[in-house]
PDB file of C-alpha atoms in Angstrom:
ATOM      1  CA  UNK A   3    -255.038  95.730-142.116  1.00  0.00           C
ATOM      2  CA  UNK A   4    -258.268  96.276-143.156  1.00  0.00           C
ATOM      3  CA  UNK A   5    -259.767  97.283-139.648  1.00  0.00           C
ATOM      4  CA  UNK A   6    -260.125 100.758-138.640  1.00  0.00           C
ATOM      5  CA  UNK A   7    -260.204 101.749-134.817  1.00  0.00           C
ATOM      6  CA  UNK A   8    -259.874 105.404-135.027  1.00  0.00           C
ATOM      7  CA  UNK A   9    -256.895 105.675-132.875  1.00  0.00           C
ATOM      8  CA  UNK A  10    -255.872 108.588-134.817  1.00  0.00           C
ATOM      9  CA  UNK A  11    -257.137 111.553-136.834  1.00  0.00           C
ATOM     10  CA  UNK A  12    -255.459 110.146-139.792  1.00  0.00           C
ATOM     11  CA  UNK A  13    -257.108 106.659-139.546  1.00  0.00           C
ATOM     12  CA  UNK A  14    -260.258 108.533-139.560  1.00  0.00           C
ATOM     13  CA  UNK A  15    -259.647 110.940-142.899  1.00  0.00           C
ATOM     14  CA  UNK A  16    -258.061 107.505-144.462  1.00  0.00           C
ATOM     15  CA  UNK A  17    -261.536 105.967-143.854  1.00  0.00           C
ATOM     16  CA  UNK A  18    -263.404 108.893-145.507  1.00  0.00           C
ATOM     17  CA  UNK A  19    -261.118 109.309-148.506  1.00  0.00           C
ATOM     18  CA  UNK A  20    -261.244 105.617-148.793  1.00  0.00           C
ATOM     19  CA  UNK A  21    -265.140 105.627-149.054  1.00  0.00           C
ATOM     20  CA  UNK A  22    -265.227 109.287-151.549  1.00  0.00           C
ATOM     21  CA  UNK A  23    -262.612 107.555-153.911  1.00  0.00           C
ATOM     22  CA  UNK A  24    -265.554 104.800-154.561  1.00  0.00           C
ATOM     23  CA  UNK A  25    -263.280 101.933-152.881  1.00  0.00           C
ATOM     24  CA  UNK A  26    -266.011 100.991-150.251  1.00  0.00           C
ATOM     25  CA  UNK A  27    -269.389 100.479-150.757  1.00  0.00           C
ATOM     26  CA  UNK A  28    -270.255  98.178-147.717  1.00  0.00           C
ATOM     27  CA  UNK A  29    -269.364  98.302-143.909  1.00  0.00           C
ATOM     28  CA  UNK A  30    -269.472  96.071-140.875  1.00  0.00           C
ATOM     29  CA  UNK A  31    -269.004  98.099-137.305  1.00  0.00           C
ATOM     30  CA  UNK A  32    -268.558  95.953-134.439  1.00  0.00           C
ATOM     31  CA  UNK A  33    -269.799  98.076-131.539  1.00  0.00           C
ATOM     32  CA  UNK A  34    -273.054 100.321-131.002  1.00  0.00           C
ATOM     33  CA  UNK A  35    -271.631 102.938-128.400  1.00  0.00           C
ATOM     34  CA  UNK A  36    -271.181 106.511-129.448  1.00  0.00           C
ATOM     35  CA  UNK A  37    -268.371 106.346-131.916  1.00  0.00           C
ATOM     36  CA  UNK A  38    -269.891 103.495-133.502  1.00  0.00           C
ATOM     37  CA  UNK A  39    -273.250 104.982-133.716  1.00  0.00           C
ATOM     38  CA  UNK A  40    -271.433 108.327-134.998  1.00  0.00           C
ATOM     39  CA  UNK A  41    -269.690 106.389-137.455  1.00  0.00           C
ATOM     40  CA  UNK A  42    -272.478 104.500-138.889  1.00  0.00           C
ATOM     41  CA  UNK A  43    -274.061 107.648-139.558  1.00  0.00           C
ATOM     42  CA  UNK A  44    -271.541 109.062-141.374  1.00  0.00           C
ATOM     43  CA  UNK A  45    -270.935 106.148-143.516  1.00  0.00           C
ATOM     44  CA  UNK A  46    -274.658 105.964-144.678  1.00  0.00           C
ATOM     45  CA  UNK A  47    -274.218 109.834-145.552  1.00  0.00           C
ATOM     46  CA  UNK A  48    -271.548 108.797-147.825  1.00  0.00           C
ATOM     47  CA  UNK A  49    -273.437 106.170-149.449  1.00  0.00           C
ATOM     48  CA  UNK A  50    -272.171 102.910-147.654  1.00  0.00           C
ATOM     49  CA  UNK A  51    -274.502 100.287-146.814  1.00  0.00           C
ATOM     50  CA  UNK A  52    -273.937  99.485-143.241  1.00  0.00           C
ATOM     51  CA  UNK A  53    -274.498  96.384-140.818  1.00  0.00           C
ATOM     52  CA  UNK A  54    -273.540  97.203-137.092  1.00  0.00           C
ATOM     53  CA  UNK A  55    -273.479  94.468-134.552  1.00  0.00           C
ATOM     54  CA  UNK A  56    -273.878  94.671-131.003  1.00  0.00           C
ATOM     55  CA  UNK A  57    -273.515  92.257-128.406  1.00  0.00           C
ATOM     56  CA  UNK A  58    -275.754  93.351-125.953  1.00  0.00           C
ATOM     57  CA  UNK A  59    -279.339  94.113-125.993  1.00  0.00           C
ATOM     58  CA  UNK A  60    -279.359  97.555-126.736  1.00  0.00           C
ATOM     59  CA  UNK A  61    -277.661 100.491-128.498  1.00  0.00           C
ATOM     60  CA  UNK A  62    -275.045 102.804-126.286  1.00  0.00           C
ATOM     61  CA  UNK A  63    -275.485 100.194-123.128  1.00  0.00           C
ATOM     62  CA  UNK A  64    -272.965 102.346-121.164  1.00  0.00           C
ATOM     63  CA  UNK A  65    -274.895 105.379-121.051  1.00  0.00           C
ATOM     64  CA  UNK A  66    -278.390 105.314-122.461  1.00  0.00           C
ATOM     65  CA  UNK A  67    -281.049 103.853-120.551  1.00  0.00           C
ATOM     66  CA  UNK A  68    -283.889 101.431-122.326  1.00  0.00           C
ATOM     67  CA  UNK A  69    -286.293 104.192-123.475  1.00  0.00           C
ATOM     68  CA  UNK A  70    -283.332 106.674-125.013  1.00  0.00           C
ATOM     69  CA  UNK A  71    -281.444 103.844-126.357  1.00  0.00           C
ATOM     70  CA  UNK A  72    -285.123 102.444-128.147  1.00  0.00           C
ATOM     71  CA  UNK A  73    -285.190 106.011-129.817  1.00  0.00           C
ATOM     72  CA  UNK A  74    -281.896 106.102-131.034  1.00  0.00           C
ATOM     73  CA  UNK A  75    -282.114 102.318-132.574  1.00  0.00           C
ATOM     74  CA  UNK A  76    -285.469 103.391-134.279  1.00  0.00           C
ATOM     75  CA  UNK A  77    -283.806 106.292-136.143  1.00  0.00           C
ATOM     76  CA  UNK A  78    -280.749 104.316-136.696  1.00  0.00           C
ATOM     77  CA  UNK A  79    -282.501 102.022-138.467  1.00  0.00           C
ATOM     78  CA  UNK A  80    -284.843 104.581-140.357  1.00  0.00           C
ATOM     79  CA  UNK A  81    -281.388 106.296-141.587  1.00  0.00           C
ATOM     80  CA  UNK A  82    -280.419 102.681-143.519  1.00  0.00           C
ATOM     81  CA  UNK A  83    -278.269 101.133-140.669  1.00  0.00           C
ATOM     82  CA  UNK A  84    -278.874  97.486-140.145  1.00  0.00           C
ATOM     83  CA  UNK A  85    -278.406  97.160-136.669  1.00  0.00           C
ATOM     84  CA  UNK A  86    -278.004  93.955-134.731  1.00  0.00           C
ATOM     85  CA  UNK A  87    -278.293  93.378-131.279  1.00  0.00           C
ATOM     86  CA  UNK A  88    -277.666  90.310-128.965  1.00  0.00           C
ATOM     87  CA  UNK A  89    -274.817  89.453-131.816  1.00  0.00           C
ATOM     88  CA  UNK A  90    -271.476  88.767-130.714  1.00  0.00           C
ATOM     89  CA  UNK A  91    -268.283  88.974-133.250  1.00  0.00           C
ATOM     90  CA  UNK A  92    -265.740  86.329-132.570  1.00  0.00           C
ATOM     91  CA  UNK A  93    -262.804  87.537-135.237  1.00  0.00           C
ATOM     92  CA  UNK A  94    -262.072  89.366-138.389  1.00  0.00           C
ATOM     93  CA  UNK A  95    -260.914  86.715-140.843  1.00  0.00           C
ATOM     94  CA  UNK A  96    -259.252  86.834-144.009  1.00  0.00           C
ATOM     95  CA  UNK A  97    -255.933  86.197-145.958  1.00  0.00           C
ATOM     96  CA  UNK A  98    -253.751  89.019-144.822  1.00  0.00           C
ATOM     97  CA  UNK A  99    -256.495  91.675-144.708  1.00  0.00           C
ATOM     98  CA  UNK A 100    -259.920  91.424-143.194  1.00  0.00           C
ATOM     99  CA  UNK A 101    -262.428  90.326-145.513  1.00  0.00           C
ATOM    100  CA  UNK A 102    -264.855  89.200-143.015  1.00  0.00           C
ATOM    101  CA  UNK A 103    -266.527  89.618-139.338  1.00  0.00           C
ATOM    102  CA  UNK A 104    -267.275  85.756-137.947  1.00  0.00           C
ATOM    103  CA  UNK A 105    -270.266  85.992-135.531  1.00  0.00           C
ATOM    104  CA  UNK A 106    -270.908  83.557-132.538  1.00  0.00           C
ATOM    105  CA  UNK A 107    -273.490  82.432-134.566  1.00  0.00           C
ATOM    106  CA  UNK A 108    -271.043  80.935-137.182  1.00  0.00           C
ATOM    107  CA  UNK A 109    -272.514  83.321-139.618  1.00  0.00           C
ATOM    108  CA  UNK A 110    -269.378  85.453-141.596  1.00  0.00           C
ATOM    109  CA  UNK A 111    -270.353  89.162-142.734  1.00  0.00           C
ATOM    110  CA  UNK A 112    -268.285  90.439-145.541  1.00  0.00           C
ATOM    111  CA  UNK A 113    -267.867  93.962-146.616  1.00  0.00           C
ATOM    112  CA  UNK A 114    -265.162  96.429-148.149  1.00  0.00           C
ATOM    113  CA  UNK A 115    -264.226  97.600-144.660  1.00  0.00           C
ATOM    114  CA  UNK A 116    -264.766  96.942-141.299  1.00  0.00           C
ATOM    115  CA  UNK A 117    -264.370  99.089-138.117  1.00  0.00           C
ATOM    116  CA  UNK A 118    -263.749  97.930-134.491  1.00  0.00           C
ATOM    117  CA  UNK A 119    -265.657 100.649-132.302  1.00  0.00           C
ATOM    118  CA  UNK A 120    -265.915  98.458-129.032  1.00  0.00           C
ATOM    119  CA  UNK A 121    -264.115 101.419-126.751  1.00  0.00           C
ATOM    120  CA  UNK A 122    -261.211 102.868-125.683  1.00  0.00           C
ATOM    121  CA  UNK A 123    -258.303 101.574-123.569  1.00  0.00           C
ATOM    122  CA  UNK A 124    -255.449 103.403-122.502  1.00  0.00           C
ATOM    123  CA  UNK A 125    -252.143 102.814-124.029  1.00  0.00           C
ATOM    124  CA  UNK A 126    -249.802 102.144-120.648  1.00  0.00           C
ATOM    125  CA  UNK A 127    -247.552  99.631-121.766  1.00  0.00           C
ATOM    126  CA  UNK A 128    -244.569 101.585-121.573  1.00  0.00           C
ATOM    127  CA  UNK A 129    -244.984 102.682-117.897  1.00  0.00           C
ATOM    128  CA  UNK A 130    -243.854  98.933-117.010  1.00  0.00           C
ATOM    129  CA  UNK A 131    -241.229  99.314-114.031  1.00  0.00           C
ATOM    130  CA  UNK A 132    -241.425 102.999-113.941  1.00  0.00           C
ATOM    131  CA  UNK A 133    -242.806 103.190-110.337  1.00  0.00           C
ATOM    132  CA  UNK A 134    -246.263 104.423-111.972  1.00  0.00           C
ATOM    133  CA  UNK A 135    -249.107 102.178-110.901  1.00  0.00           C
ATOM    134  CA  UNK A 136    -251.307 100.853-113.435  1.00  0.00           C
ATOM    135  CA  UNK A 137    -254.873  98.972-113.647  1.00  0.00           C
ATOM    136  CA  UNK A 138    -257.017  99.827-116.170  1.00  0.00           C
ATOM    137  CA  UNK A 139    -255.457 103.108-116.476  1.00  0.00           C
ATOM    138  CA  UNK A 140    -252.862 105.304-114.535  1.00  0.00           C
ATOM    139  CA  UNK A 141    -253.863 105.190-110.685  1.00  0.00           C
ATOM    140  CA  UNK A 142    -253.749 108.452-109.185  1.00  0.00           C
ATOM    141  CA  UNK A 143    -254.936 110.296-105.781  1.00  0.00           C
ATOM    142  CA  UNK A 144    -257.226 113.105-105.173  1.00  0.00           C
ATOM    143  CA  UNK A 145    -254.873 115.253-106.359  1.00  0.00           C
ATOM    144  CA  UNK A 146    -253.831 113.332-109.623  1.00  0.00           C
ATOM    145  CA  UNK A 147    -250.712 112.566-108.327  1.00  0.00           C
ATOM    146  CA  UNK A 148    -249.512 109.049-109.516  1.00  0.00           C
ATOM    147  CA  UNK A 149    -247.208 106.464-107.078  1.00  0.00           C
ATOM    148  CA  UNK A 150    -244.120 107.867-108.500  1.00  0.00           C
ATOM    149  CA  UNK A 151    -242.720 110.698-106.487  1.00  0.00           C
ATOM    150  CA  UNK A 152    -243.356 114.213-108.299  1.00  0.00           C
ATOM    151  CA  UNK A 153    -245.311 112.785-111.223  1.00  0.00           C
ATOM    152  CA  UNK A 154    -248.977 113.907-112.122  1.00  0.00           C
ATOM    153  CA  UNK A 155    -251.597 112.493-114.668  1.00  0.00           C
ATOM    154  CA  UNK A 156    -254.518 113.752-116.452  1.00  0.00           C
ATOM    155  CA  UNK A 157    -256.755 112.665-119.541  1.00  0.00           C
ATOM    156  CA  UNK A 158    -257.958 109.652-121.100  1.00  0.00           C
ATOM    157  CA  UNK A 159    -254.943 107.725-119.566  1.00  0.00           C
ATOM    158  CA  UNK A 160    -256.506 108.406-115.965  1.00  0.00           C
ATOM    159  CA  UNK A 161    -258.376 106.235-113.628  1.00  0.00           C
ATOM    160  CA  UNK A 162    -259.662 109.310-112.135  1.00  0.00           C
ATOM    161  CA  UNK A 163    -262.569 109.379-109.222  1.00  0.00           C
ATOM    162  CA  UNK A 164    -265.947 109.315-110.545  1.00  0.00           C
ATOM    163  CA  UNK A 165    -268.100 112.492-109.357  1.00  0.00           C
ATOM    164  CA  UNK A 166    -271.152 110.539-108.644  1.00  0.00           C
ATOM    165  CA  UNK A 167    -269.739 107.177-107.113  1.00  0.00           C
ATOM    166  CA  UNK A 168    -266.299 107.895-106.051  1.00  0.00           C
ATOM    167  CA  UNK A 169    -264.975 104.903-107.876  1.00  0.00           C
ATOM    168  CA  UNK A 170    -261.777 105.116-110.048  1.00  0.00           C
ATOM    169  CA  UNK A 171    -262.811 104.902-113.508  1.00  0.00           C
ATOM    170  CA  UNK A 172    -261.537 105.923-116.792  1.00  0.00           C
ATOM    171  CA  UNK A 173    -263.862 108.688-118.415  1.00  0.00           C
ATOM    172  CA  UNK A 174    -262.676 109.332-121.608  1.00  0.00           C
ATOM    173  CA  UNK A 175    -263.828 112.572-122.952  1.00  0.00           C
ATOM    174  CA  UNK A 176    -262.967 116.152-123.528  1.00  0.00           C
ATOM    175  CA  UNK A 177    -264.199 118.127-120.410  1.00  0.00           C
ATOM    176  CA  UNK A 178    -262.817 115.611-118.098  1.00  0.00           C
ATOM    177  CA  UNK A 179    -259.710 115.818-119.689  1.00  0.00           C
ATOM    178  CA  UNK A 180    -259.591 119.663-119.626  1.00  0.00           C
ATOM    179  CA  UNK A 181    -260.707 119.718-116.134  1.00  0.00           C
ATOM    180  CA  UNK A 182    -258.038 117.255-114.989  1.00  0.00           C
ATOM    181  CA  UNK A 183    -255.269 119.370-116.740  1.00  0.00           C
ATOM    182  CA  UNK A 184    -256.416 122.569-115.075  1.00  0.00           C
ATOM    183  CA  UNK A 185    -256.038 120.764-111.766  1.00  0.00           C
ATOM    184  CA  UNK A 186    -252.533 119.188-112.510  1.00  0.00           C
ATOM    185  CA  UNK A 187    -251.404 122.793-113.433  1.00  0.00           C
ATOM    186  CA  UNK A 188    -252.534 124.133-110.337  1.00  0.00           C
ATOM    187  CA  UNK A 189    -251.020 121.564-108.197  1.00  0.00           C
ATOM    188  CA  UNK A 190    -247.817 121.601-109.914  1.00  0.00           C
ATOM    189  CA  UNK A 191    -247.742 125.188-109.027  1.00  0.00           C
ATOM    190  CA  UNK A 192    -248.047 124.188-105.480  1.00  0.00           C
ATOM    191  CA  UNK A 193    -251.645 125.133-104.560  1.00  0.00           C
ATOM    192  CA  UNK A 194    -252.876 121.463-103.638  1.00  0.00           C
ATOM    193  CA  UNK A 195    -256.412 121.646-105.206  1.00  0.00           C
ATOM    194  CA  UNK A 196    -258.317 118.283-105.120  1.00  0.00           C
ATOM    195  CA  UNK A 197    -260.138 117.096-108.605  1.00  0.00           C
ATOM    196  CA  UNK A 198    -263.457 117.500-108.038  1.00  0.00           C
ATOM    197  CA  UNK A 199    -264.464 114.121-109.883  1.00  0.00           C
ATOM    198  CA  UNK A 200    -264.980 112.897-113.350  1.00  0.00           C
ATOM    199  CA  UNK A 201    -268.311 113.294-115.208  1.00  0.00           C
ATOM    200  CA  UNK A 202    -270.230 110.691-117.355  1.00  0.00           C
ATOM    201  CA  UNK A 203    -271.568 112.369-120.147  1.00  0.00           C
ATOM    202  CA  UNK A 204    -272.204 111.842-123.780  1.00  0.00           C
ATOM    203  CA  UNK A 205    -274.334 113.207-126.765  1.00  0.00           C
ATOM    204  CA  UNK A 206    -275.243 112.474-129.967  1.00  0.00           C
ATOM    205  CA  UNK A 207    -275.806 115.277-132.466  1.00  0.00           C
ATOM    206  CA  UNK A 208    -276.291 113.487-135.971  1.00  0.00           C
ATOM    207  CA  UNK A 209    -279.501 111.452-135.493  1.00  0.00           C
ATOM    208  CA  UNK A 210    -281.715 114.457-136.538  1.00  0.00           C
ATOM    209  CA  UNK A 211    -282.572 115.101-132.916  1.00  0.00           C
ATOM    210  CA  UNK A 212    -280.205 115.632-130.205  1.00  0.00           C
ATOM    211  CA  UNK A 213    -279.883 112.901-127.447  1.00  0.00           C
ATOM    212  CA  UNK A 214    -277.602 113.753-124.104  1.00  0.00           C
ATOM    213  CA  UNK A 215    -277.094 111.304-121.359  1.00  0.00           C
ATOM    214  CA  UNK A 216    -275.326 112.862-118.165  1.00  0.00           C
ATOM    215  CA  UNK A 217    -274.710 110.884-114.612  1.00  0.00           C
ATOM    216  CA  UNK A 218    -276.187 107.432-113.716  1.00  0.00           C
ATOM    217  CA  UNK A 219    -278.958 105.619-115.574  1.00  0.00           C
ATOM    218  CA  UNK A 220    -280.574 104.062-112.127  1.00  0.00           C
ATOM    219  CA  UNK A 221    -282.050 105.570-109.076  1.00  0.00           C
ATOM    220  CA  UNK A 222    -284.526 105.108-106.231  1.00  0.00           C
ATOM    221  CA  UNK A 223    -287.184 107.595-108.106  1.00  0.00           C
ATOM    222  CA  UNK A 224    -287.207 108.061-111.938  1.00  0.00           C
ATOM    223  CA  UNK A 225    -289.222 110.932-113.099  1.00  0.00           C
ATOM    224  CA  UNK A 226    -289.963 111.252-116.714  1.00  0.00           C
ATOM    225  CA  UNK A 227    -291.819 113.566-119.302  1.00  0.00           C
ATOM    226  CA  UNK A 228    -292.899 112.515-122.955  1.00  0.00           C
ATOM    227  CA  UNK A 229    -294.275 115.357-124.925  1.00  0.00           C
ATOM    228  CA  UNK A 230    -294.537 115.953-128.562  1.00  0.00           C
ATOM    229  CA  UNK A 231    -291.088 113.656-129.658  1.00  0.00           C
ATOM    230  CA  UNK A 232    -289.316 115.015-126.566  1.00  0.00           C
ATOM    231  CA  UNK A 233    -288.220 112.779-123.274  1.00  0.00           C
ATOM    232  CA  UNK A 234    -286.633 113.828-120.639  1.00  0.00           C
ATOM    233  CA  UNK A 235    -285.767 111.204-117.875  1.00  0.00           C
ATOM    234  CA  UNK A 236    -284.406 111.907-114.437  1.00  0.00           C
ATOM    235  CA  UNK A 237    -282.861 109.585-111.815  1.00  0.00           C
ATOM    236  CA  UNK A 238    -282.967 110.603-108.231  1.00  0.00           C
ATOM    237  CA  UNK A 239    -281.410 108.926-105.202  1.00  0.00           C
ATOM    238  CA  UNK A 240    -282.237 110.202-101.507  1.00  0.00           C
ATOM    239  CA  UNK A 241    -284.013 113.230-103.452  1.00  0.00           C
ATOM    240  CA  UNK A 242    -280.791 114.348-105.321  1.00  0.00           C
ATOM    241  CA  UNK A 243    -280.386 114.089-108.950  1.00  0.00           C
ATOM    242  CA  UNK A 244    -277.983 111.609-109.758  1.00  0.00           C
ATOM    243  CA  UNK A 245    -278.513 111.430-113.576  1.00  0.00           C
ATOM    244  CA  UNK A 246    -280.562 112.401-116.664  1.00  0.00           C
ATOM    245  CA  UNK A 247    -281.294 111.483-120.316  1.00  0.00           C
ATOM    246  CA  UNK A 248    -282.529 114.357-122.698  1.00  0.00           C
ATOM    247  CA  UNK A 249    -284.030 113.153-126.329  1.00  0.00           C
ATOM    248  CA  UNK A 250    -285.119 115.977-128.566  1.00  0.00           C
ATOM    249  CA  UNK A 251    -284.621 119.087-126.459  1.00  0.00           C
ATOM    250  CA  UNK A 252    -281.355 119.212-124.253  1.00  0.00           C
ATOM    251  CA  UNK A 253    -281.973 123.008-123.493  1.00  0.00           C
ATOM    252  CA  UNK A 254    -282.208 121.981-119.602  1.00  0.00           C
ATOM    253  CA  UNK A 255    -278.732 119.910-119.620  1.00  0.00           C
ATOM    254  CA  UNK A 256    -276.621 122.963-118.281  1.00  0.00           C
ATOM    255  CA  UNK A 257    -279.176 123.660-115.290  1.00  0.00           C
ATOM    256  CA  UNK A 258    -279.643 119.728-114.603  1.00  0.00           C
ATOM    257  CA  UNK A 259    -276.085 118.987-114.506  1.00  0.00           C
ATOM    258  CA  UNK A 260    -275.416 121.989-112.106  1.00  0.00           C
ATOM    259  CA  UNK A 261    -278.033 120.686-109.614  1.00  0.00           C
ATOM    260  CA  UNK A 262    -276.703 116.712-110.075  1.00  0.00           C
ATOM    261  CA  UNK A 263    -272.903 118.095-109.416  1.00  0.00           C
ATOM    262  CA  UNK A 264    -274.166 120.333-106.494  1.00  0.00           C
ATOM    263  CA  UNK A 265    -276.024 117.281-104.868  1.00  0.00           C
ATOM    264  CA  UNK A 266    -278.934 119.752-104.042  1.00  0.00           C
ATOM    265  CA  UNK A 267    -281.952 118.373-102.501  1.00  0.00           C
ATOM    266  CA  UNK A 268    -284.776 118.774-105.181  1.00  0.00           C
ATOM    267  CA  UNK A 269    -287.646 118.534-102.856  1.00  0.00           C
ATOM    268  CA  UNK A 270    -288.672 122.562-103.095  1.00  0.00           C
ATOM    269  CA  UNK A 271    -288.672 122.476-106.983  1.00  0.00           C
ATOM    270  CA  UNK A 272    -289.290 118.360-107.898  1.00  0.00           C
ATOM    271  CA  UNK A 273    -292.617 119.121-109.396  1.00  0.00           C
ATOM    272  CA  UNK A 274    -291.201 121.555-111.799  1.00  0.00           C
ATOM    273  CA  UNK A 275    -288.356 119.690-112.915  1.00  0.00           C
ATOM    274  CA  UNK A 276    -290.248 117.984-115.946  1.00  0.00           C
ATOM    275  CA  UNK A 277    -292.167 121.118-117.031  1.00  0.00           C
ATOM    276  CA  UNK A 278    -290.916 121.988-120.845  1.00  0.00           C
ATOM    277  CA  UNK A 279    -289.755 125.664-119.858  1.00  0.00           C
ATOM    278  CA  UNK A 280    -287.576 124.178-116.842  1.00  0.00           C
ATOM    279  CA  UNK A 281    -284.481 126.424-116.589  1.00  0.00           C
ATOM    280  CA  UNK A 282    -282.212 128.406-114.431  1.00  0.00           C
ATOM    281  CA  UNK A 283    -284.710 131.203-114.311  1.00  0.00           C
ATOM    282  CA  UNK A 284    -287.013 128.666-112.358  1.00  0.00           C
ATOM    283  CA  UNK A 285    -284.485 127.143-110.029  1.00  0.00           C
ATOM    284  CA  UNK A 286    -283.683 130.663-108.842  1.00  0.00           C
ATOM    285  CA  UNK A 287    -287.203 131.468-108.299  1.00  0.00           C
ATOM    286  CA  UNK A 288    -287.740 128.406-106.708  1.00  0.00           C
ATOM    287  CA  UNK A 289    -284.847 128.878-104.354  1.00  0.00           C
ATOM    288  CA  UNK A 290    -286.166 132.477-103.439  1.00  0.00           C
ATOM    289  CA  UNK A 291    -289.587 131.075-102.899  1.00  0.00           C
ATOM    290  CA  UNK A 292    -290.363 130.595 -98.985  1.00  0.00           C
ATOM    291  CA  UNK A 293    -290.794 126.664 -98.278  1.00  0.00           C
TER     292      UNK A 293
END
């Protein structure tokens, strides 16, 4: 009791109402991923004093590279969030209700409310003994079939193939769930359509400037543009785009994602990828220009 984990809309509504009634003036958030960051900003806007602890050395470690994470961290601190990196929470403490968070250092952080934002894990315990194989999430093949006859699975509960790496992984974001649902629907109708693969993609919209991260955050070549508060970082592997991070201007995201998903060789218009006006028209123009 006293710890919010945002497993339902009602939990989020309860938290907001709790704050608006004036019953919470301080909060501790464990975890600085995308969800934790959004919650921290919301609470600050509602006048709550927020401490956010992250065990790793940057915010949003699963998705953001060090440069982009540094921008996000600076903005969070400017907005009033006390972000503490390299700080591990070990337990919530209290008598019947959470009253503090104990840190590995021995310090205990006290607050009016506490939020666990350390990632999501599918609820799959009910499948024990069903014949549906489970690891972290439900195991599926390229058609999203489970190991049980005539049973398919889609959405945040599934370990689907990553579009870039081919590895099975839980990608709990809405666009992937929609695409998986469409694939399952077609396969239930007998079309035998393979799933194209899940995307790694997330965005922050409430920092005052947009931040978007798509794909991997490493490659054998890194291209970066910094100009007037805008950062565009591209990760290439064997001349193909495998990931990108955008700060301040995300208008090129659609074109970059298309190029990445197609696995196109970018040699012909590589030098244009960092231009501020880079967009679909430039790609079409370059594709039509003789090599």
